[in-house]
Coordinates of C-alpha atoms and ligand atoms in Angstrom, one line a residue:
X24 CA -29.9 -74.6 9.0
X25 CA -27.0 -76.8 9.1
X26 CA -23.6 -75.6 9.5
X27 CA -22.1 -73.5 7.0
X28 CA -19.3 -75.5 5.0
X29 CA -16.8 -73.4 4.5
X30 CA -13.3 -74.2 3.0
X31 CA -10.2 -72.3 4.7
X32 CA -7.9 -71.1 1.5
X33 CA -4.8 -69.2 1.6
X34 CA -2.0 -67.8 -0.3
X35 CA 0.5 -70.8 -1.2
X36 CA 2.9 -69.8 -3.8
X37 CA 5.0 -72.8 -5.2
X38 CA 8.3 -71.9 -5.5
X39 CA 8.8 -73.3 -9.0
X40 CA 8.5 -71.7 -12.9
X41 CA 5.2 -71.9 -14.2
X42 CA 4.7 -70.9 -17.6
X43 CA 2.4 -68.0 -18.4
X44 CA 0.6 -66.9 -21.2
X45 CA 2.4 -63.3 -21.7
X46 CA 5.3 -62.1 -20.7
X47 CA 5.6 -58.2 -19.3
X48 CA 9.2 -56.8 -20.7
X49 CA 9.9 -53.0 -18.9
X50 CA 12.2 -51.7 -21.6
X51 CA 15.1 -49.3 -21.5
X52 CA 13.0 -46.2 -21.6
X53 CA 11.2 -47.0 -18.3
X54 CA 12.0 -43.7 -16.1
X55 CA 10.8 -45.2 -13.0
X56 CA 8.2 -42.9 -12.0
X57 CA 6.5 -45.8 -10.2
X58 CA 2.8 -45.3 -12.1
X59 CA 2.8 -48.9 -13.4
X60 CA 2.9 -50.0 -9.7
X61 CA 0.2 -47.7 -8.6
X62 CA -2.5 -48.9 -11.6
X63 CA -1.6 -52.7 -11.1
X64 CA -4.2 -53.9 -8.2
X65 CA -2.0 -57.3 -8.2
X66 CA 1.3 -55.7 -7.4
X67 CA 2.8 -57.2 -10.5
X68 CA 5.2 -54.0 -10.3
X69 CA 7.4 -53.4 -7.0
X70 CA 10.4 -51.2 -6.8
X71 CA 13.5 -53.1 -6.3
X72 CA 14.3 -54.0 -2.7
X73 CA 18.0 -53.3 -2.7
X74 CA 17.7 -50.1 -5.0
X75 CA 14.0 -48.6 -4.5
X76 CA 15.0 -46.1 -7.1
X77 CA 14.9 -48.4 -10.0
X78 CA 11.5 -50.8 -10.5
X79 CA 11.9 -55.0 -10.5
X80 CA 10.9 -57.0 -13.4
X81 CA 7.5 -57.3 -13.6
X82 CA 6.3 -60.1 -12.1
X83 CA 4.0 -62.0 -14.8
X84 CA 2.7 -64.3 -12.3
X85 CA 0.4 -62.5 -10.5
X86 CA -0.9 -60.2 -13.7
X87 CA -4.8 -60.7 -15.0
X88 CA -3.8 -59.5 -18.2
X89 CA -6.0 -56.0 -17.6
X90 CA -3.6 -54.2 -19.7
X91 CA -4.0 -51.0 -17.9
X92 CA 0.0 -50.4 -17.1
X93 CA 0.7 -50.7 -20.4
X94 CA -2.0 -48.2 -21.2
X95 CA -0.6 -46.1 -18.7
X96 CA 3.3 -45.7 -18.8
X97 CA 3.9 -42.4 -19.9
X98 CA 6.8 -43.7 -21.9
X99 CA 5.4 -46.6 -23.6
X100 CA 7.7 -48.6 -21.8
X101 CA 6.0 -52.0 -21.0
X102 CA 5.3 -54.3 -24.0
X103 CA 3.3 -57.9 -23.2
X104 CA 4.2 -60.6 -25.7
X105 CA 2.4 -63.7 -26.2
X106 CA 5.1 -66.6 -24.7
X107 CA 5.2 -69.6 -27.4
X108 CA 6.2 -72.4 -24.7
X109 CA 2.9 -71.1 -22.9
X110 CA 1.0 -71.9 -26.3
X111 CA 3.2 -75.6 -26.6
X112 CA 1.1 -77.0 -23.8
X113 CA -1.9 -79.1 -23.5
X114 CA -4.1 -79.7 -26.6
X115 CA -7.5 -79.2 -27.9
X116 CA -9.4 -80.9 -24.7
X117 CA -6.6 -79.4 -22.3
X118 CA -6.2 -76.0 -23.3
X119 CA -2.9 -74.0 -22.0
X120 CA -5.3 -71.1 -21.1
X121 CA -7.6 -74.0 -18.9
X122 CA -4.1 -75.5 -17.1
X123 CA -2.6 -71.6 -16.3
X124 CA -6.7 -71.0 -14.7
X125 CA -6.1 -74.3 -12.5
X126 CA -2.7 -73.2 -11.2
X127 CA -3.7 -69.7 -10.2
X128 CA -7.1 -71.4 -8.5
X129 CA -4.4 -73.4 -6.4
X130 CA -2.3 -70.4 -6.2
X131 CA -4.8 -68.6 -3.5
X132 CA -7.9 -70.4 -3.8
X133 CA -9.7 -67.3 -5.7
X134 CA -12.5 -67.3 -8.2
X135 CA -11.0 -66.9 -11.7
X136 CA -10.6 -63.2 -13.0
X137 CA -9.9 -62.2 -16.4
X138 CA -9.0 -58.3 -16.4
X139 CA -9.7 -57.9 -20.0
X140 CA -13.2 -59.8 -19.9
X141 CA -14.0 -63.4 -21.5
X142 CA -12.9 -63.1 -25.2
X143 CA -13.0 -66.7 -25.6
X144 CA -15.8 -68.9 -27.8
X145 CA -19.5 -69.5 -26.6
X146 CA -19.8 -73.0 -27.4
X147 CA -17.6 -75.7 -27.9
X148 CA -18.0 -79.4 -27.9
X149 CA -18.8 -81.1 -24.7
X150 CA -19.6 -79.7 -21.5
X151 CA -18.7 -76.2 -23.3
X152 CA -22.0 -76.8 -25.3
X153 CA -24.0 -77.0 -22.2
X154 CA -25.3 -73.4 -20.9
X155 CA -26.9 -73.0 -17.8
X156 CA -29.8 -70.7 -16.8
X157 CA -28.7 -68.1 -14.6
X158 CA -32.3 -66.5 -14.8
X159 CA -31.9 -65.8 -10.8
X160 CA -28.6 -64.1 -10.9
X161 CA -30.6 -60.4 -10.6
X162 CA -30.5 -61.2 -7.0
X163 CA -27.0 -61.4 -6.3
X164 CA -26.9 -60.1 -2.7
X165 CA -29.3 -63.0 -1.6
X166 CA -27.3 -65.5 -3.4
X167 CA -23.6 -66.9 -4.3
X168 CA -20.5 -66.5 -1.8
X169 CA -21.7 -62.8 -1.2
X170 CA -24.9 -63.9 -0.5
X171 CA -26.7 -64.9 3.0
X172 CA -28.6 -67.6 2.3
X173 CA -27.1 -71.0 2.6
X174 CA -26.2 -72.8 -0.7
X175 CA -25.6 -76.5 0.0
X176 CA -23.1 -78.2 -2.0
X177 CA -23.1 -81.6 -0.1
X178 CA -24.6 -85.1 -1.8
X179 CA -25.3 -88.4 -0.4
X180 CA -24.2 -91.9 -1.8
X181 CA -25.6 -94.9 -1.5
X182 CA -28.9 -96.8 -2.5
X183 CA -32.3 -94.9 -1.9
X184 CA -35.8 -96.5 -1.9
X185 CA -38.2 -95.9 -4.4
X186 CA -40.9 -95.8 -1.8
X187 CA -41.6 -96.9 2.0
X188 CA -43.5 -99.9 2.9
X189 CA -45.9 -100.4 5.9
X190 CA -47.2 -103.5 7.6
X191 CA -51.3 -103.3 8.8
X192 CA -50.2 -101.8 11.8
X193 CA -48.7 -98.8 10.2
X194 CA -45.0 -99.8 11.3
X195 CA -42.3 -99.3 8.9
X196 CA -41.2 -102.4 7.4
X197 CA -39.0 -101.1 4.3
X198 CA -35.2 -101.6 5.5
X199 CA -33.7 -97.8 4.4
X200 CA -30.1 -98.1 3.3
X201 CA -27.1 -96.9 4.6
X202 CA -26.3 -93.3 2.8
X203 CA -22.8 -91.5 3.3
X204 CA -22.9 -87.7 3.3
X205 CA -20.0 -85.5 1.1
X206 CA -19.4 -81.8 1.8
X207 CA -18.7 -81.6 -1.9
X208 CA -19.9 -83.5 -5.3
X209 CA -16.4 -84.1 -5.9
X210 CA -14.4 -86.9 -5.4
X211 CA -10.2 -87.2 -5.9
X212 CA -8.7 -89.6 -8.1
X213 CA -5.3 -90.5 -8.2
X214 CA -3.9 -89.5 -11.8
X215 CA -0.6 -91.3 -12.3
X216 CA 0.7 -94.5 -10.3
X217 CA 3.6 -94.2 -7.9
X218 CA 3.4 -90.7 -6.9
X219 CA 5.6 -89.3 -4.8
X220 CA 4.4 -90.3 -0.6
X221 CA 3.9 -86.5 0.4
X222 CA 1.6 -86.2 -2.6
X223 CA -0.3 -89.2 -1.7
X224 CA -0.5 -87.8 1.8
X225 CA -1.3 -84.6 0.7
X226 CA -4.4 -85.6 -1.4
X227 CA -5.7 -87.9 1.5
X228 CA -5.3 -85.0 4.1
X229 CA -6.8 -82.6 1.7
X230 CA -9.7 -84.8 1.0
X231 CA -10.2 -85.4 4.6
X232 CA -10.3 -81.9 5.4
X233 CA -13.1 -81.3 2.8
X234 CA -14.7 -84.2 3.9
X235 CA -14.3 -86.2 0.5
X236 CA -12.6 -89.2 -0.3
X237 CA -9.5 -90.3 -2.5
X238 CA -10.5 -93.5 -4.6
X239 CA -7.0 -95.3 -5.0
X240 CA -5.6 -98.9 -5.8
X241 CA -5.7 -101.1 -3.0
X242 CA -2.1 -102.1 -3.6
X243 CA -1.1 -98.3 -3.1
X244 CA -2.5 -98.3 0.1
X245 CA 0.3 -98.3 2.9
X246 CA 0.5 -98.6 6.6
X247 CA 1.3 -94.6 7.1
X248 CA -2.3 -94.0 4.9
X249 CA -4.2 -95.8 7.6
X250 CA -5.3 -92.8 9.6
X251 CA -6.9 -91.9 6.7
X252 CA -8.8 -94.8 6.0
X253 CA -12.2 -93.3 6.3
X254 CA -11.6 -90.9 3.6
X255 CA -9.8 -93.8 1.4
X256 CA -11.8 -95.8 -1.5
X257 CA -10.0 -98.6 -1.9
X258 CA -10.5 -99.5 -5.6
X259 CA -9.9 -103.0 -6.7
X260 CA -11.1 -106.1 -8.4
X261 CA -13.9 -108.6 -7.3
X262 CA -11.2 -111.2 -7.2
X263 CA -8.9 -109.3 -5.0
X264 CA -11.7 -108.6 -2.4
X265 CA -10.4 -112.0 0.2
X266 CA -6.3 -111.1 -0.4
X267 CA -7.3 -107.2 1.0
X268 CA -9.8 -108.1 3.8
X269 CA -7.6 -106.0 6.1
X270 CA -8.1 -102.7 4.1
X271 CA -11.9 -103.4 3.3
X272 CA -12.4 -103.8 6.9
X273 CA -11.1 -100.3 7.7
X274 CA -13.3 -98.8 4.5
X275 CA -16.4 -96.7 4.2
X276 CA -16.6 -97.0 0.6
X277 CA -15.3 -99.8 -1.6
X278 CA -14.9 -99.5 -5.3
X279 CA -14.9 -102.6 -7.5
X280 CA -13.8 -102.7 -11.3
X281 CA -17.4 -103.7 -13.2
X282 CA -15.1 -106.7 -15.7
X283 CA -14.9 -108.7 -12.8
X284 CA -18.1 -107.9 -11.1
X285 CA -21.2 -109.2 -13.1
X286 CA -24.4 -108.0 -12.6
X287 CA -25.8 -111.3 -10.8
X288 CA -22.9 -111.4 -8.7
X289 CA -23.5 -107.6 -7.5
X290 CA -25.9 -108.6 -4.3
X291 CA -23.8 -111.5 -2.8
X292 CA -20.4 -108.8 -3.8
X293 CA -21.9 -106.0 -1.8
X294 CA -23.1 -108.2 1.1
X295 CA -19.7 -109.7 1.2
X296 CA -18.1 -106.2 1.5
X297 CA -20.5 -105.2 3.7
X298 CA -20.1 -107.9 6.2
X299 CA -16.8 -107.1 6.6
X300 CA -17.3 -103.3 7.3
X301 CA -20.3 -102.2 6.5
X302 CA -18.8 -100.4 3.6
X303 CA -20.9 -99.3 0.7
X304 CA -19.7 -100.7 -3.0
X305 CA -19.2 -98.4 -6.1
X306 CA -19.1 -100.5 -9.4
X307 CA -17.1 -98.5 -11.8
X308 CA -18.1 -98.9 -15.4
X309 CA -15.8 -98.2 -18.6
X310 CA -17.8 -95.9 -20.4
X311 CA -17.7 -98.0 -23.9
X312 CA -21.0 -98.1 -26.4
X313 CA -23.8 -100.0 -24.9
X314 CA -22.6 -98.9 -21.5
X315 CA -26.2 -97.8 -20.8
X316 CA -27.2 -101.6 -20.7
X317 CA -24.5 -102.6 -18.2
X318 CA -25.6 -99.6 -16.1
X319 CA -29.7 -100.5 -16.2
X320 CA -28.4 -104.4 -15.2
X321 CA -26.4 -103.3 -12.4
X322 CA -29.0 -100.9 -10.8
X323 CA -31.6 -103.8 -11.5
X324 CA -29.5 -105.9 -9.9
X325 CA -29.5 -103.6 -6.8
X326 CA -25.9 -101.9 -7.3
X327 CA -26.0 -99.1 -4.7
X328 CA -23.4 -96.8 -6.6
X329 CA -22.1 -96.7 -10.5
X330 CA -19.2 -95.0 -11.4
X331 CA -19.2 -94.1 -15.4
X332 CA -15.3 -93.8 -16.3
X333 CA -14.4 -92.0 -19.6
X334 CA -11.3 -91.1 -20.9
X335 CA -9.0 -87.9 -19.7
X336 CA -10.8 -85.8 -21.9
X337 CA -14.0 -87.3 -21.4
X338 CA -14.8 -89.4 -24.3
X339 CA -16.1 -92.9 -24.7
X340 CA -13.2 -95.2 -24.1
X341 CA -13.9 -97.4 -27.5
X342 CA -14.2 -96.3 -31.1
X343 CA -12.2 -94.6 -33.5
X344 CA -10.5 -91.6 -32.6
X345 CA -12.3 -89.0 -33.7
X346 CA -15.5 -88.1 -33.9
X347 CA -17.5 -91.1 -33.5
X348 CA -16.5 -91.4 -29.7
X349 CA -19.3 -90.1 -27.3
X350 CA -18.4 -87.3 -24.9
X351 CA -19.1 -87.8 -21.2
X352 CA -21.9 -84.8 -21.3
X353 CA -23.7 -87.1 -23.6
X354 CA -22.9 -90.4 -22.1
X355 CA -24.1 -89.2 -18.6
X356 CA -27.7 -87.9 -20.5
X357 CA -28.1 -91.1 -21.8
X358 CA -27.6 -93.1 -18.8
X359 CA -29.7 -90.9 -16.9
X360 CA -32.1 -90.8 -19.2
X361 CA -32.6 -94.9 -19.7
X362 CA -32.5 -95.2 -15.8
X363 CA -35.2 -92.5 -15.7
X364 CA -37.1 -94.9 -18.4
X365 CA -36.5 -98.0 -16.2
X366 CA -37.9 -96.3 -13.3
X367 CA -34.5 -96.9 -11.2
X368 CA -33.0 -93.6 -11.4
X369 CA -33.6 -92.4 -8.2
X370 CA -32.5 -95.9 -6.2
X371 CA -28.7 -95.8 -7.5
X372 CA -26.0 -93.0 -7.1
X373 CA -24.3 -91.9 -10.5
X374 CA -20.7 -90.7 -10.6
X375 CA -19.0 -89.2 -13.5
X376 CA -15.2 -89.3 -14.4
X377 CA -13.0 -88.5 -17.4
X378 CA -12.5 -84.5 -18.6
X379 CA -13.4 -82.7 -15.5
X380 CA -11.5 -79.8 -16.0
X381 CA -13.1 -77.1 -14.5
X382 CA -15.4 -76.0 -11.6
X383 CA -18.4 -75.7 -14.3
X384 CA -18.2 -79.1 -15.5
X385 CA -19.1 -80.4 -12.2
X386 CA -22.9 -78.8 -12.3
X387 CA -22.8 -79.4 -15.9
X388 CA -22.2 -83.0 -15.4
X389 CA -24.9 -83.2 -12.5
X390 CA -27.7 -81.0 -14.8
X391 CA -27.1 -83.6 -17.3
X392 CA -27.8 -86.6 -14.8
X393 CA -24.8 -87.3 -12.5
X394 CA -25.4 -87.2 -8.8
X395 CA -21.6 -86.2 -8.5
X396 CA -18.1 -86.2 -10.1
X397 CA -14.4 -87.4 -9.8
X398 CA -11.3 -85.5 -10.7
X399 CA -7.5 -86.2 -11.4
X400 CA -5.8 -84.1 -13.6
X401 CA -6.5 -80.8 -12.3
X402 CA -5.1 -81.8 -8.5
X403 CA -2.0 -82.4 -10.4
X404 CA -1.9 -79.4 -12.2
X405 CA -2.6 -77.3 -8.9
X406 CA 0.9 -79.0 -8.6
X407 CA 2.9 -77.6 -11.3
X408 CA 2.2 -80.6 -13.8
X409 CA 2.1 -80.0 -17.3
X410 CA 0.0 -82.0 -19.7
X411 CA 1.0 -82.3 -23.4
X412 CA -1.7 -84.1 -25.7
X413 CA 0.3 -85.1 -29.0
X414 CA 1.5 -87.8 -30.1
X415 CA -0.3 -89.5 -26.9
X416 CA -1.1 -88.4 -23.0
X417 CA 1.8 -87.2 -21.3
X418 CA 1.6 -85.6 -17.5
X419 CA 4.8 -84.1 -16.9
X420 CA 5.2 -83.7 -12.9
X421 CA 7.5 -81.0 -11.8
X422 CA 11.2 -82.1 -10.5
X423 CA 11.3 -81.7 -7.0
X424 CA 7.6 -81.7 -6.3
X425 CA 8.5 -84.4 -3.7
X426 CA 10.6 -81.9 -2.1
X427 CA 8.3 -79.7 -1.2
X428 CA 6.8 -79.5 2.2
X429 CA 3.0 -81.4 2.8
X430 CA 1.8 -78.3 4.5
X431 CA 2.2 -76.2 0.8
X432 CA 0.8 -79.3 -1.4
X433 CA -1.8 -80.1 0.7
X434 CA -3.1 -76.5 1.0
X435 CA -2.8 -75.8 -2.8
X436 CA -5.3 -79.0 -3.3
X437 CA -7.5 -76.9 -0.6
X438 CA -7.3 -73.8 -2.4
X439 CA -8.1 -75.3 -5.9
X440 CA -11.4 -77.1 -4.4
X441 CA -12.0 -74.0 -2.3
X442 CA -11.9 -71.7 -5.9
X443 CA -14.2 -74.9 -7.1
X444 CA -16.9 -74.3 -4.3
X445 CA -17.5 -70.8 -5.1
X446 CA -18.1 -71.3 -8.5
X447 CA -20.5 -73.7 -8.2
X448 CA -21.8 -71.9 -5.6
X449 CA -22.1 -68.9 -8.0
X450 CA -23.3 -71.3 -10.5
X451 CA -26.2 -72.5 -7.9
X452 CA -26.8 -69.2 -6.6
X453 CA -27.7 -67.8 -10.3
X454 CA -29.6 -70.9 -11.1
X455 CA -31.9 -70.4 -8.2
X456 CA -30.5 -73.7 -6.7
X457 CA -30.0 -74.2 -3.2
X458 CA -29.6 -78.0 -3.1
X459 CA -26.3 -79.8 -4.8
X460 CA -28.9 -82.6 -4.8
X461 CA -31.1 -81.0 -7.1
X462 CA -28.8 -80.0 -9.8
X463 CA -28.9 -84.2 -10.9
X464 CA -31.1 -84.3 -14.1
X465 CA -32.2 -80.5 -13.4
X466 CA -32.5 -79.9 -17.3
X467 CA -34.6 -77.1 -16.9
X468 CA -31.6 -74.9 -15.8
X469 CA -29.9 -76.3 -18.8
X470 CA -29.2 -74.9 -22.6
X471 CA -28.3 -77.2 -25.0
X472 CA -26.2 -75.8 -28.0
X473 CA -26.9 -78.6 -30.3
X474 CA -30.7 -78.1 -29.5
X475 CA -30.4 -74.0 -30.0
X476 CA -28.7 -74.7 -33.0
X477 CA -31.2 -77.6 -34.4
X478 CA -34.0 -75.9 -33.2
X479 CA -33.3 -72.0 -34.6
X480 CA -31.5 -73.2 -37.6
X481 CA -32.1 -76.8 -38.2
X482 CA -35.4 -76.2 -40.8
X483 CA -33.7 -73.2 -42.5
X484 CA -30.9 -75.2 -43.7
X485 CA -32.8 -77.8 -44.7
X486 CA -35.1 -75.5 -46.6
X487 CA -31.6 -74.3 -48.4
X488 CA -30.5 -77.7 -49.0
X489 CA -33.7 -78.6 -50.6
X490 CA -33.8 -75.6 -52.8
X491 CA -30.3 -76.0 -54.4
X492 CA -31.2 -79.7 -55.2
Ligands
SF4_6 S1 4.6 -46.8 -15.8 FE1 6.1 -46.9 -17.5 S2 8.2 -45.2 -16.9 FE2 7.1 -45.3 -15.0 S3 7.7 -47.0 -13.9 FE3 6.2 -48.0 -15.1 S4 7.1 -48.9 -17.0 FE4 8.5 -47.1 -15.7
SF4_7 S1 -1.7 -56.2 -17.1 FE1 -2.9 -55.3 -15.6 S2 -2.5 -57.3 -13.9 FE2 -0.6 -57.2 -15.7 S3 0.8 -55.9 -14.9 FE3 -0.6 -54.6 -15.9 S4 -2.2 -53.7 -14.5 FE4 -1.1 -55.3 -13.5

């Protein structure tokens, strides 16, 4: 059995204010009986250190909204109210609750808990309209994060052989391509240019500890980052390969923008990069209409790894604003099925990125047909960034982040990935899948709401439409 992959999470609060959904206020009629401190298992209520006869202000940041203290206070002295500043952050895709959940996961690396139970919608758009078949959840002692059986989240990148060939003496004649193994089906991407040096180094340090990699523009790779070369994926255009030979020589993976890497040039480009460093090449393809043709041509021309890049909300990059833009879930499915039809799906690795906002989106993207995902914005939300979407995307990086010690910033990113890893394990355990590699295109474990809706009500409503004519 392989050595169990473990992420070392540790409580790492950030010394800065963050917006919370509710504010808890202790009223004047509090008699300091201390009952609330006994019932709150999250220690939101404590006595004042300077005067233990009196209660301190409630610590909203640890509250999990179970409402127990409010119900049990003998004087009705506690009030919980919605914080308006909180509801203003995010928007239809990056919802305030999502941001808060990411922030909390980075605080302690724990699986998010909603004390008052889940009260949200059971379907939505994109990955929220994909349910997973959790019928294996009846065996919780065997599976998931508390189980005894090992569930592997590792995946490998690179070209695979469709079949092996042997000569007349039964000697293997196929050349087995190089592969790179990562412990998580998640790569990091820089969400913004010009991040402070401590944030960039923290991302690299965290990626190294987690056995994954950071994709970053080649121009941003400084000499200080050299010690992390094994975990950096330089991103560049094919014309820049000569200029940055020194960087490429140290890389295991290199990402090249599709615009400048025409399908016919792929074997030459990959050979050129391999000559420098044996690195595997990722071709970054923008998620535009007709993407399936581009990906199929690339795969037919020998591309090893193809990265589908959608926008920050997981939408197609072209098309008008609104409903005619496909979402990442549908884009991945369509590309995957096209490659299956062409008989080349097993040979190429597919990465998907854009709007991977929560842990559950990772296995869902894989069920749709991706081999792995790349994340960017959640890494910044873990560090206190806020995103506003109207009138346009605005990622507000907190002031003073550049002064926070490297160890703190790194641990928060590790914590976030620790929480995601636990959630992925829980989902895989509940689906009865032991290896992340087996998630790819496993649509038997996926339930697409649109299809259920159409199968259940499609004919019914069609009939009514006919009757009303
Ligand atoms: S339970 Fe109510 S009265 Fe007692 S300390 Fe808490 S807020 Fe005050
Ligand atoms: S609502 Fe629940 S979690 Fe929040 S402070 Fe009260 S008892 Fe603690």
